[in-house]
Coordinates of C-alpha atoms and ligand atoms in Angstrom, one line a residue:
M218 CA -0.1 0.2 0.0
N219 CA 1.2 3.3 -1.0
P220 CA 1.9 5.9 2.1
F221 CA -0.9 8.0 3.3
I222 CA -1.1 11.3 1.4
F223 CA -3.5 14.0 2.7
L224 CA -4.6 16.7 0.2
D225 CA -7.6 17.6 1.7
N226 CA -6.5 20.6 3.6
G227 CA -9.3 22.8 2.3
A228 CA -11.7 21.2 4.4
T229 CA -9.5 20.9 7.4
S230 CA -5.6 21.1 8.0
Y231 CA -4.0 17.8 8.7
P232 CA -1.9 17.1 10.4
K233 CA -1.6 19.9 12.9
P234 CA 1.6 21.0 14.0
E235 CA 3.0 18.7 17.0
E236 CA 3.0 21.6 19.2
V237 CA -0.8 21.9 19.0
Y238 CA -1.6 18.4 19.9
S239 CA 0.8 18.7 23.0
F240 CA -0.3 22.1 24.2
M241 CA -3.8 21.0 24.0
D242 CA -3.1 17.8 25.9
K243 CA -0.9 19.7 28.3
F244 CA -2.8 22.5 29.0
Y245 CA -6.6 20.5 29.4
R246 CA -5.1 18.2 31.7
K247 CA -3.5 20.9 33.8
A248 CA -6.4 24.0 33.8
G249 CA -9.1 22.4 31.8
V250 CA -11.7 24.3 34.1
N251 CA -14.5 26.6 33.4
P252 CA -12.8 30.0 32.4
G253 CA -13.8 33.6 33.8
R254 CA -16.2 31.7 36.0
S255 CA -14.4 32.0 39.5
G256 CA -11.1 33.2 41.3
Y257 CA -9.1 30.2 42.0
D258 CA -5.7 29.9 40.4
L259 CA -6.3 27.5 37.7
C260 CA -9.6 29.6 36.6
L261 CA -7.6 32.1 36.5
E262 CA -5.0 30.2 34.3
A263 CA -7.6 29.1 31.9
G264 CA -8.9 32.7 31.5
E265 CA -5.7 33.9 30.6
I266 CA -5.2 31.6 27.8
V267 CA -8.5 32.9 26.5
E268 CA -7.5 36.2 26.9
K269 CA -3.7 35.9 25.2
T270 CA -5.8 34.2 22.3
R271 CA -7.9 36.9 22.1
K272 CA -5.3 39.5 21.8
Q273 CA -3.1 37.3 19.4
L274 CA -6.3 37.0 17.0
T275 CA -6.6 40.8 17.2
L276 CA -3.1 41.5 16.3
F277 CA -3.3 38.9 13.8
F278 CA -6.1 40.7 12.2
N279 CA -4.6 44.0 12.7
G280 CA -7.7 44.8 15.2
T281 CA -7.3 47.6 18.0
V282 CA -10.0 46.3 20.6
P283 CA -9.2 42.6 22.0
D284 CA -12.6 42.5 23.5
R285 CA -14.0 42.8 19.8
L286 CA -12.6 39.3 19.0
C287 CA -15.6 37.3 20.0
F288 CA -15.1 33.4 20.0
G289 CA -17.3 31.0 18.6
Y290 CA -17.6 27.5 17.2
N291 CA -16.5 28.0 13.6
S292 CA -17.0 30.5 10.8
T293 CA -20.4 28.9 10.1
D294 CA -21.6 30.3 13.6
A295 CA -19.6 33.5 13.3
L296 CA -21.2 34.2 10.1
N297 CA -24.8 33.5 11.3
L298 CA -24.1 35.5 14.3
A299 CA -22.9 38.6 12.0
L300 CA -25.6 38.0 9.5
W301 CA -28.9 37.6 11.4
G302 CA -27.3 40.2 14.1
L303 CA -26.8 43.0 11.2
L304 CA -29.7 42.4 8.8
G305 CA -33.3 43.4 9.4
E306 CA -36.3 43.8 7.8
G307 CA -36.4 46.0 4.6
D308 CA -32.4 45.7 4.3
H309 CA -30.5 44.8 1.3
A310 CA -27.4 42.7 1.3
V311 CA -24.8 42.4 -1.8
S312 CA -22.8 38.9 -1.8
T313 CA -21.5 36.8 -4.6
T314 CA -21.9 33.5 -6.4
I315 CA -18.3 32.3 -5.0
E316 CA -19.9 32.3 -1.4
H317 CA -20.1 29.0 0.6
N318 CA -23.4 27.7 1.9
S319 CA -22.3 29.3 5.4
V320 CA -23.1 32.6 3.8
L321 CA -25.6 31.6 1.1
R322 CA -28.1 29.8 3.7
P323 CA -28.4 32.3 6.2
L324 CA -28.7 34.9 3.5
Y325 CA -31.6 32.8 1.9
H326 CA -33.3 32.0 5.3
L327 CA -33.1 35.7 5.9
A328 CA -34.6 36.8 2.3
R329 CA -37.7 34.1 3.4
D330 CA -37.9 35.2 7.0
R331 CA -37.1 38.7 7.5
K332 CA -37.8 39.9 3.8
V333 CA -33.9 40.7 3.1
E334 CA -33.3 41.8 -0.2
V335 CA -30.3 39.9 -1.7
D336 CA -28.2 40.5 -4.8
L337 CA -25.3 38.1 -5.8
V338 CA -22.7 39.0 -8.3
P339 CA -21.1 36.7 -10.5
F340 CA -17.1 36.1 -10.8
D341 CA -15.2 36.7 -14.0
G342 CA -13.9 34.1 -16.1
R343 CA -10.6 34.0 -14.1
G344 CA -12.7 33.3 -10.7
F345 CA -12.4 37.1 -9.8
V346 CA -15.1 39.2 -8.4
D347 CA -15.2 42.9 -9.9
P348 CA -15.6 45.3 -7.0
E349 CA -17.3 47.7 -9.7
D350 CA -20.1 45.2 -10.2
I351 CA -20.6 45.1 -6.3
E352 CA -20.9 48.7 -6.0
K353 CA -23.2 48.9 -9.0
K354 CA -25.8 47.1 -6.9
F355 CA -25.6 49.6 -4.0
K356 CA -29.2 51.1 -3.0
P357 CA -30.3 53.4 -0.8
N358 CA -31.2 50.3 1.7
T359 CA -28.0 48.5 1.3
R360 CA -26.9 47.4 4.6
L361 CA -24.1 45.3 4.1
V362 CA -21.7 43.3 1.7
V363 CA -20.5 40.0 2.6
V364 CA -17.4 38.3 0.3
N365 CA -15.9 34.9 0.6
H366 CA -12.0 36.2 0.9
A367 CA -10.7 33.0 -0.5
S368 CA -12.6 30.4 -2.7
N369 CA -12.7 27.1 -1.4
V370 CA -13.1 25.8 -5.1
I371 CA -11.1 27.6 -7.3
G372 CA -8.7 29.3 -4.9
T373 CA -8.9 33.1 -5.8
V374 CA -8.3 35.7 -3.7
Q375 CA -10.9 38.4 -3.8
P376 CA -9.7 42.2 -3.6
I377 CA -11.3 43.0 -0.8
R378 CA -9.5 46.0 -0.2
D379 CA -11.2 47.7 -3.2
I380 CA -14.4 46.3 -2.1
G381 CA -14.1 47.4 1.4
R382 CA -13.1 51.0 0.3
R383 CA -16.1 51.2 -1.7
C384 CA -18.4 50.0 1.1
R385 CA -16.7 52.5 3.5
N386 CA -16.9 55.4 1.1
R387 CA -21.0 54.4 1.0
G388 CA -21.5 53.7 4.8
I389 CA -22.1 50.0 4.1
L390 CA -20.7 47.5 6.2
F391 CA -18.2 44.9 5.0
V392 CA -18.1 41.4 6.5
I393 CA -15.7 38.6 5.1
D394 CA -15.9 35.1 5.2
A395 CA -11.9 34.5 6.2
S396 CA -12.3 30.6 6.3
Q397 CA -10.0 29.6 3.7
S398 CA -7.8 33.2 4.0
A399 CA -6.8 33.1 7.6
G400 CA -3.4 31.6 8.1
K401 CA -2.9 31.8 4.2
V402 CA -2.6 35.4 3.4
P403 CA -2.6 38.7 5.6
I404 CA -5.7 40.3 6.5
D405 CA -5.8 44.0 7.9
L406 CA -8.9 45.0 9.4
A407 CA -7.9 48.8 9.0
A408 CA -6.1 48.7 5.5
D409 CA -8.8 46.5 4.2
F410 CA -11.8 48.7 5.4
L411 CA -13.5 45.5 7.1
D412 CA -16.2 45.7 9.7
V413 CA -16.4 42.1 10.7
V414 CA -13.9 39.3 9.9
C415 CA -15.3 35.8 10.6
F416 CA -12.8 33.1 10.9
T417 CA -12.6 29.3 11.5
G418 CA -9.7 27.9 13.7
H419 CA -9.3 24.2 12.1
K420 CA -8.2 25.3 8.5
S421 CA -5.3 27.4 8.2
L422 CA -5.1 28.5 11.7
L423 CA -4.1 25.2 12.3
G424 CA -6.1 24.8 15.7
P425 CA -8.7 22.1 16.1
M426 CA -12.3 22.0 15.0
G427 CA -15.0 23.5 17.1
I428 CA -13.2 26.7 17.8
G429 CA -13.9 29.8 15.4
G430 CA -15.2 33.5 15.8
L431 CA -15.4 36.8 14.6
Y432 CA -13.9 40.3 15.2
V433 CA -16.4 43.3 15.2
R434 CA -14.8 46.7 14.6
E435 CA -15.4 49.4 17.0
G436 CA -18.2 51.8 16.1
V437 CA -20.2 48.6 14.6
D438 CA -22.3 46.9 16.6
I439 CA -24.3 43.4 16.1
R440 CA -27.5 42.7 17.5
Q441 CA -27.7 39.6 19.8
T442 CA -29.8 36.6 18.5
R443 CA -28.8 34.5 21.4
A444 CA -28.7 34.8 25.3
G445 CA -27.2 32.8 28.1
G446 CA -24.7 32.5 30.7
T447 CA -21.3 34.8 30.6
G448 CA -20.0 34.0 34.0
V449 CA -20.4 37.5 35.2
R450 CA -23.3 39.8 36.2
S451 CA -25.4 36.8 36.5
A452 CA -28.2 38.7 38.0
Q453 CA -28.7 41.0 35.1
K454 CA -32.1 39.9 33.3
L455 CA -30.6 40.6 29.6
H456 CA -27.5 39.2 28.0
L457 CA -24.6 41.6 28.7
E458 CA -24.0 44.5 25.7
E459 CA -20.5 44.8 26.0
Y460 CA -17.8 42.9 24.1
P461 CA -16.9 40.1 24.1
Y462 CA -19.5 38.7 26.3
R463 CA -22.2 40.3 23.7
L464 CA -21.4 37.5 21.2
E465 CA -20.3 34.9 23.5
Y466 CA -22.7 32.4 25.0
G467 CA -22.2 29.8 27.8
T468 CA -18.9 27.8 28.3
P469 CA -16.1 28.5 25.6
N470 CA -14.4 25.6 23.9
L471 CA -11.2 25.9 26.2
S472 CA -9.4 23.2 24.8
G473 CA -9.9 24.5 21.3
I474 CA -8.8 28.0 22.3
A475 CA -5.8 26.2 23.7
G476 CA -5.2 24.5 20.4
L477 CA -5.8 27.5 18.4
H478 CA -3.3 29.8 20.6
A479 CA -0.7 26.9 19.5
G480 CA -1.6 27.0 15.9
L481 CA -1.1 30.9 15.9
E482 CA 2.1 30.7 17.5
W483 CA 3.5 28.3 15.2
I484 CA 2.3 30.4 12.1
E485 CA 4.2 33.2 13.4
A486 CA 7.3 31.4 14.3
Q487 CA 7.0 30.0 10.5
G488 CA 5.8 33.4 9.1
L489 CA 2.5 33.4 6.9
S490 CA 4.4 34.3 4.1
T491 CA 6.9 31.7 4.5
I492 CA 3.9 29.2 4.7
H493 CA 1.9 30.7 2.1
H494 CA 5.2 30.5 -0.4
H495 CA 5.8 27.1 0.4
E496 CA 2.3 26.1 -0.5
M497 CA 2.0 27.9 -3.7
A498 CA 5.4 26.8 -5.0
L499 CA 3.7 23.0 -4.5
T500 CA 0.7 24.4 -6.0
K501 CA 2.5 25.7 -9.3
K502 CA 3.9 22.1 -9.5
L503 CA 0.7 20.5 -9.0
V504 CA -1.4 22.6 -11.6
A505 CA 1.9 22.4 -14.1
G506 CA 2.1 18.6 -13.5
L507 CA -1.9 18.5 -14.0
K508 CA -1.8 20.4 -17.4
E509 CA 0.6 18.1 -18.6
I510 CA -2.4 15.2 -18.5
P511 CA -4.8 15.2 -21.9
R512 CA -8.0 14.4 -20.0
V513 CA -7.8 17.1 -17.0
I514 CA -9.9 20.0 -17.0
L515 CA -8.7 22.7 -14.4
Y516 CA -10.8 25.4 -12.9
C517 CA -8.1 28.1 -12.1
Q518 CA -6.7 30.9 -13.5
D519 CA -3.4 30.5 -15.3
D520 CA -0.8 32.7 -13.6
L521 CA -2.2 31.6 -10.2
T522 CA -1.6 35.2 -8.8
N523 CA -3.9 36.3 -5.9
H524 CA -4.3 32.5 -5.1
I525 CA -4.4 30.3 -2.3
S526 CA -3.4 26.5 -2.5
V527 CA -6.6 24.9 -3.6
V528 CA -7.1 23.6 -7.0
C529 CA -10.0 21.7 -8.8
F530 CA -10.3 19.6 -11.7
N531 CA -12.2 16.9 -13.5
L532 CA -11.2 14.2 -16.2
E533 CA -12.9 14.3 -19.2
G534 CA -15.7 11.9 -19.2
M535 CA -15.4 10.9 -15.6
E536 CA -17.5 11.2 -12.4
A537 CA -15.5 13.5 -9.9
A538 CA -16.5 11.1 -7.2
D539 CA -15.3 8.0 -9.2
V540 CA -11.9 9.8 -9.5
G541 CA -11.8 10.6 -5.8
T542 CA -12.8 7.0 -4.7
M543 CA -9.7 6.0 -7.3
L544 CA -7.7 8.2 -5.5
D545 CA -8.5 7.2 -2.0
V546 CA -8.8 3.2 -2.9
D547 CA -5.7 2.6 -5.5
H548 CA -3.4 5.5 -4.5
N549 CA -4.2 6.3 -0.8
I550 CA -4.5 9.9 -1.6
A551 CA -7.4 11.8 0.3
C552 CA -9.1 14.7 -1.5
R553 CA -12.7 16.3 -1.7
T554 CA -15.1 15.9 -4.2
G555 CA -18.5 17.1 -5.0
L556 CA -20.0 20.6 -4.8
H557 CA -17.7 21.6 -1.8
C558 CA -21.0 23.4 -0.2
A559 CA -20.5 26.2 -2.7
P560 CA -23.2 25.2 -5.3
L561 CA -23.2 28.7 -7.2
V562 CA -19.9 28.4 -8.2
H563 CA -20.1 25.1 -9.8
E564 CA -23.4 26.4 -11.3
Q565 CA -21.4 29.2 -12.7
L566 CA -18.5 26.7 -13.8
G567 CA -20.9 24.3 -15.5
T568 CA -19.7 21.4 -13.2
D569 CA -22.9 21.4 -11.3
R570 CA -24.3 19.2 -14.3
I571 CA -21.5 16.6 -13.7
H572 CA -21.7 16.7 -10.0
G573 CA -19.0 19.0 -9.3
A574 CA -15.0 18.3 -9.2
V575 CA -12.2 17.0 -7.7
R576 CA -10.3 19.3 -4.9
F577 CA -6.8 19.0 -3.6
G578 CA -5.9 21.5 -0.8
I579 CA -2.5 21.7 0.1
G580 CA -1.3 22.7 3.4
P581 CA 2.1 23.4 5.2
F582 CA 3.1 19.8 5.8
N583 CA 2.7 18.5 2.1
T584 CA 5.8 18.1 0.3
E585 CA 7.1 17.8 -3.5
D586 CA 6.7 14.1 -3.1
H587 CA 3.1 14.4 -2.4
I588 CA 2.4 16.5 -5.5
R589 CA 4.5 14.1 -7.5
A590 CA 2.6 11.3 -6.3
A591 CA -0.8 12.9 -6.6
V592 CA 0.1 14.1 -10.3
A593 CA 1.3 10.2 -11.4
A594 CA -2.0 9.1 -9.9
V595 CA -4.2 11.6 -11.5
R596 CA -2.2 10.4 -14.9
E597 CA -2.8 6.9 -14.4
I598 CA -6.6 7.2 -13.7
A599 CA -6.8 9.3 -16.8
A600 CA -5.3 6.7 -18.6
T601 CA -7.8 4.3 -17.8
P602 CA -10.4 4.0 -21.1
K603 CA -13.3 6.4 -21.4
R604 CA -16.5 4.6 -20.6
Ligands
PLP108 C1 -15.0 29.5 2.2 C2 -15.8 28.9 3.3 N1 -16.4 29.2 4.1 C3 -17.1 28.5 5.1 C4 -16.6 27.4 5.7 C5 -17.2 26.9 6.7 O1 -16.4 26.5 7.9 P1 -16.6 25.5 9.2 O2 -17.4 24.7 8.5 O3 -15.6 25.7 9.7 O4 -17.9 26.7 9.9 C6 -15.9 27.0 4.7 C7 -15.3 25.4 5.1 O5 -15.2 24.7 4.0 C8 -15.6 27.7 3.6 O6 -14.5 26.9 3.0

């Protein structure tokens, strides 16, 4: 059997740095108590890791007020908090066809339940959304724009600074889904004119699953859509208005926060650009190798600028799912096939009719050998006769 090769880092990063596993284990054994609820030493230690990670993430996104960094479970959770908390009856929202269902579905529900008007702007032939097309949709009742920073299907990184500037000029809120970009490309709340950044901890931030959150810029307030325990001011009837309590509910995912802390430390030690450079060098080799294979249809732009290490392709005449099964069963290579929770991307590519595409997601621990093996495997699969 060939050695196992993980090329499904678009779904979640695997493995994590050793430091993440060991710190989570060590920390949770030692101080796995409910943080911020009491004054004994372990409780303070648990609270400290929460506050430290809050600060780390605030700096990571170039935010200014750590309390505005609120922890949740993942970016789906954060996006729901942001969209349900910002959009109301009669509001208009602009988004794109490059979105994940974690944006599309809340918007569809808001359209149904709160009569929110939604416009979705398509991406161009290279996979980019034109900021001018977004601006053309602005109306007097446009409340916010929400954009997937980096596509989980075609890998393009959207021009968020340009979009953000146009939103800020018109007093429209700008929310990004940083699920795929955080930990791969820089995100700068100030320079990118961002109002809300929604992130997930288990992808390129290299933390475990079940931890994520959002940073909310000062001056922007998200209405609460949940309420519950905060550990402080328990006699108060309504949920606290101040951040981070405002958007945090119940006991946090302490071991997740500890793992995310260790993941961030690892990223900081390596350097974001070093990681990105490594991943993109491998992505270029992968794309170059796949291009040589006659039946391969690639869904990425040629020069891979403004791109993350996600590549989708199909083999002419074959179902993506069959290619994925052959990669798994015959070559021990993990990938992701199907619509990748982004149905409109596949609709626009025309791949919805053939049940999606095959996706390779490259992470910091992939090597040139992995890429060579993946290209060789696809070449072998492509050599099987068409049915
Ligand atoms: C672009 C994008 N947005 C949102 C999500 C949802 O992330 P999570 O499942 O961690 O909430 C994903 C995960 O695949 C994604 O790729």
